[in-house]
């Protein structure tokens, strides 16, 4: 079965950094765009960042632009999210997702595989 497993979440103080990883098994991601989304309980899921199939293009939500960096290692079937200058409003469950296409997009409908999420908590 296709599985996406996120890791690297945790508790960090405002201004700190975390690096999330997403390892995909059961299917290669080498031809797929990958994305990171986040969600707070009781609220809608929001787009965070996406990266094209070969890592050549990226797309970020305005809320994280300049602070977060998405990258990928297709040989390891892994996508990363480096999060710097974290803010309390970044607190959420972060989900990794694989797109059906090669292009990076904020549209969740274009992603067909999702991980279970990893909790990121940023303290004030």
PDB file of C-alpha atoms in Angstrom:
ATOM      1  CA  UNK A   1       0.000   0.000   0.000  1.00  0.00           C
ATOM      2  CA  UNK A   2       1.035   3.589  -0.525  1.00  0.00           C
ATOM      3  CA  UNK A   3       2.052   5.241   2.703  1.00  0.00           C
ATOM      4  CA  UNK A   4       3.276   8.714   3.517  1.00  0.00           C
ATOM      5  CA  UNK A   5       4.843   9.035   6.950  1.00  0.00           C
ATOM      6  CA  UNK A   6       5.677  12.445   8.342  1.00  0.00           C
ATOM      7  CA  UNK A   7       8.193  13.034  11.094  1.00  0.00           C
ATOM      8  CA  UNK A   8      10.114  15.859  12.696  1.00  0.00           C
ATOM      9  CA  UNK A   9       7.297  17.679  14.405  1.00  0.00           C
ATOM     10  CA  UNK A  10       7.440  18.741  18.006  1.00  0.00           C
ATOM     11  CA  UNK A  11       7.394  21.637  20.414  1.00  0.00           C
ATOM     12  CA  UNK A  12       9.518  24.658  19.640  1.00  0.00           C
ATOM     13  CA  UNK A  13       9.704  28.218  20.887  1.00  0.00           C
ATOM     14  CA  UNK A  14       8.708  31.109  18.673  1.00  0.00           C
ATOM     15  CA  UNK A  15      11.581  32.022  16.402  1.00  0.00           C
ATOM     16  CA  UNK A  16      12.917  28.495  16.383  1.00  0.00           C
ATOM     17  CA  UNK A  17      13.206  25.964  13.592  1.00  0.00           C
ATOM     18  CA  UNK A  18      12.017  22.492  12.720  1.00  0.00           C
ATOM     19  CA  UNK A  19      12.599  20.236   9.750  1.00  0.00           C
ATOM     20  CA  UNK A  20       9.787  17.930   8.732  1.00  0.00           C
ATOM     21  CA  UNK A  21      10.342  14.819   6.659  1.00  0.00           C
ATOM     22  CA  UNK A  22       7.883  12.765   4.649  1.00  0.00           C
ATOM     23  CA  UNK A  23       8.898   9.305   3.507  1.00  0.00           C
ATOM     24  CA  UNK A  24       6.748   7.662   0.855  1.00  0.00           C
ATOM     25  CA  UNK A  25       6.597   3.899   0.464  1.00  0.00           C
ATOM     26  CA  UNK A  26       4.740   1.695  -1.971  1.00  0.00           C
ATOM     27  CA  UNK A  27       4.965   4.140  -4.852  1.00  0.00           C
ATOM     28  CA  UNK A  28       7.674   6.312  -6.342  1.00  0.00           C
ATOM     29  CA  UNK A  29       7.183  10.063  -6.097  1.00  0.00           C
ATOM     30  CA  UNK A  30       9.715  10.860  -8.791  1.00  0.00           C
ATOM     31  CA  UNK A  31       7.049  12.000 -11.262  1.00  0.00           C
ATOM     32  CA  UNK A  32       4.765  13.702  -8.762  1.00  0.00           C
ATOM     33  CA  UNK A  33       4.573  17.137  -7.288  1.00  0.00           C
ATOM     34  CA  UNK A  34       4.561  17.052  -3.495  1.00  0.00           C
ATOM     35  CA  UNK A  35       2.960  19.369  -1.008  1.00  0.00           C
ATOM     36  CA  UNK A  36       2.661  20.256   2.639  1.00  0.00           C
ATOM     37  CA  UNK A  37      -0.634  21.296   4.188  1.00  0.00           C
ATOM     38  CA  UNK A  38      -1.555  22.121   7.749  1.00  0.00           C
ATOM     39  CA  UNK A  39      -4.683  22.024   9.855  1.00  0.00           C
ATOM     40  CA  UNK A  40      -5.752  23.118  13.321  1.00  0.00           C
ATOM     41  CA  UNK A  41      -8.583  21.176  15.006  1.00  0.00           C
ATOM     42  CA  UNK A  42     -11.918  22.711  14.088  1.00  0.00           C
ATOM     43  CA  UNK A  43     -10.454  24.704  11.219  1.00  0.00           C
ATOM     44  CA  UNK A  44     -10.013  24.158   7.511  1.00  0.00           C
ATOM     45  CA  UNK A  45      -6.920  22.630   6.017  1.00  0.00           C
ATOM     46  CA  UNK A  46      -4.574  25.225   4.557  1.00  0.00           C
ATOM     47  CA  UNK A  47      -1.962  24.954   1.860  1.00  0.00           C
ATOM     48  CA  UNK A  48       1.608  25.553   2.937  1.00  0.00           C
ATOM     49  CA  UNK A  49       4.111  24.668   0.239  1.00  0.00           C
ATOM     50  CA  UNK A  50       4.493  22.551  -2.877  1.00  0.00           C
ATOM     51  CA  UNK A  51       7.328  21.397  -5.083  1.00  0.00           C
ATOM     52  CA  UNK A  52       7.408  20.146  -8.661  1.00  0.00           C
ATOM     53  CA  UNK A  53       8.339  16.658  -9.691  1.00  0.00           C
ATOM     54  CA  UNK A  54      12.059  17.340 -10.063  1.00  0.00           C
ATOM     55  CA  UNK A  55      12.356  20.048  -7.452  1.00  0.00           C
ATOM     56  CA  UNK A  56      12.787  22.727 -10.079  1.00  0.00           C
ATOM     57  CA  UNK A  57       9.796  24.799  -9.053  1.00  0.00           C
ATOM     58  CA  UNK A  58       8.229  25.640  -5.722  1.00  0.00           C
ATOM     59  CA  UNK A  59       5.115  27.413  -4.558  1.00  0.00           C
ATOM     60  CA  UNK A  60       4.428  28.826  -1.108  1.00  0.00           C
ATOM     61  CA  UNK A  61       1.505  30.247   0.766  1.00  0.00           C
ATOM     62  CA  UNK A  62       2.000  33.899   1.633  1.00  0.00           C
ATOM     63  CA  UNK A  63       1.842  33.012   5.305  1.00  0.00           C
ATOM     64  CA  UNK A  64       5.033  30.934   5.132  1.00  0.00           C
ATOM     65  CA  UNK A  65       6.913  32.518   2.245  1.00  0.00           C
ATOM     66  CA  UNK A  66      10.417  33.500   3.219  1.00  0.00           C
ATOM     67  CA  UNK A  67      10.360  31.301   6.311  1.00  0.00           C
ATOM     68  CA  UNK A  68       9.668  27.795   5.021  1.00  0.00           C
ATOM     69  CA  UNK A  69      11.578  25.878   2.374  1.00  0.00           C
ATOM     70  CA  UNK A  70      10.307  22.746   0.674  1.00  0.00           C
ATOM     71  CA  UNK A  71      12.743  20.318  -0.899  1.00  0.00           C
ATOM     72  CA  UNK A  72      12.827  16.739  -2.086  1.00  0.00           C
ATOM     73  CA  UNK A  73      15.126  13.789  -2.614  1.00  0.00           C
ATOM     74  CA  UNK A  74      13.566  11.503  -5.172  1.00  0.00           C
ATOM     75  CA  UNK A  75      16.229   8.843  -4.669  1.00  0.00           C
ATOM     76  CA  UNK A  76      15.039   8.549  -1.069  1.00  0.00           C
ATOM     77  CA  UNK A  77      11.367   9.028  -1.944  1.00  0.00           C
ATOM     78  CA  UNK A  78      11.343  11.809   0.606  1.00  0.00           C
ATOM     79  CA  UNK A  79      10.142  15.393   0.788  1.00  0.00           C
ATOM     80  CA  UNK A  80      11.195  17.902   3.425  1.00  0.00           C
ATOM     81  CA  UNK A  81       9.894  21.105   4.915  1.00  0.00           C
ATOM     82  CA  UNK A  82      12.437  23.323   6.611  1.00  0.00           C
ATOM     83  CA  UNK A  83      10.597  25.723   8.896  1.00  0.00           C
ATOM     84  CA  UNK A  84      12.456  28.741  10.238  1.00  0.00           C
ATOM     85  CA  UNK A  85      11.350  31.755  12.263  1.00  0.00           C
ATOM     86  CA  UNK A  86       8.382  29.812  13.534  1.00  0.00           C
ATOM     87  CA  UNK A  87       5.402  31.698  14.891  1.00  0.00           C
ATOM     88  CA  UNK A  88       2.655  30.560  17.273  1.00  0.00           C
ATOM     89  CA  UNK A  89       0.194  30.745  14.385  1.00  0.00           C
ATOM     90  CA  UNK A  90       2.209  28.018  12.655  1.00  0.00           C
ATOM     91  CA  UNK A  91       0.925  25.578  15.268  1.00  0.00           C
ATOM     92  CA  UNK A  92      -0.955  22.836  13.442  1.00  0.00           C
ATOM     93  CA  UNK A  93      -0.862  19.273  12.269  1.00  0.00           C
ATOM     94  CA  UNK A  94       1.258  19.202   9.141  1.00  0.00           C
ATOM     95  CA  UNK A  95       0.314  16.811   6.367  1.00  0.00           C
ATOM     96  CA  UNK A  96       2.424  15.617   3.487  1.00  0.00           C
ATOM     97  CA  UNK A  97       0.655  14.892   0.212  1.00  0.00           C
ATOM     98  CA  UNK A  98       1.485  13.524  -3.229  1.00  0.00           C
ATOM     99  CA  UNK A  99      -0.083  15.100  -6.291  1.00  0.00           C
ATOM    100  CA  UNK A 100      -1.499  13.320  -9.304  1.00  0.00           C
ATOM    101  CA  UNK A 101       0.460  15.699 -11.505  1.00  0.00           C
ATOM    102  CA  UNK A 102       3.945  17.115 -11.807  1.00  0.00           C
ATOM    103  CA  UNK A 103       3.072  20.729 -11.089  1.00  0.00           C
ATOM    104  CA  UNK A 104       3.186  22.349  -7.660  1.00  0.00           C
ATOM    105  CA  UNK A 105      -0.244  23.587  -6.678  1.00  0.00           C
ATOM    106  CA  UNK A 106      -2.156  24.838  -3.661  1.00  0.00           C
ATOM    107  CA  UNK A 107      -5.270  22.930  -4.683  1.00  0.00           C
ATOM    108  CA  UNK A 108      -5.786  19.973  -2.380  1.00  0.00           C
ATOM    109  CA  UNK A 109      -7.987  18.239  -4.943  1.00  0.00           C
ATOM    110  CA  UNK A 110      -4.903  17.547  -7.039  1.00  0.00           C
ATOM    111  CA  UNK A 111      -3.316  15.461  -4.292  1.00  0.00           C
ATOM    112  CA  UNK A 112      -4.357  11.819  -4.062  1.00  0.00           C
ATOM    113  CA  UNK A 113      -2.162  10.436  -1.282  1.00  0.00           C
ATOM    114  CA  UNK A 114      -1.917  11.909   2.202  1.00  0.00           C
ATOM    115  CA  UNK A 115       0.041  11.174   5.329  1.00  0.00           C
ATOM    116  CA  UNK A 116      -1.329  10.972   8.848  1.00  0.00           C
ATOM    117  CA  UNK A 117       0.289  14.214   9.891  1.00  0.00           C
ATOM    118  CA  UNK A 118       2.839  15.375  12.415  1.00  0.00           C
ATOM    119  CA  UNK A 119       2.112  17.869  15.178  1.00  0.00           C
ATOM    120  CA  UNK A 120       3.985  21.150  15.263  1.00  0.00           C
ATOM    121  CA  UNK A 121       3.486  23.345  18.307  1.00  0.00           C
ATOM    122  CA  UNK A 122       5.091  26.759  18.568  1.00  0.00           C
ATOM    123  CA  UNK A 123       5.049  28.303  22.018  1.00  0.00           C
ATOM    124  CA  UNK A 124       4.821  32.010  22.725  1.00  0.00           C
TER     125      UNK A 124
END
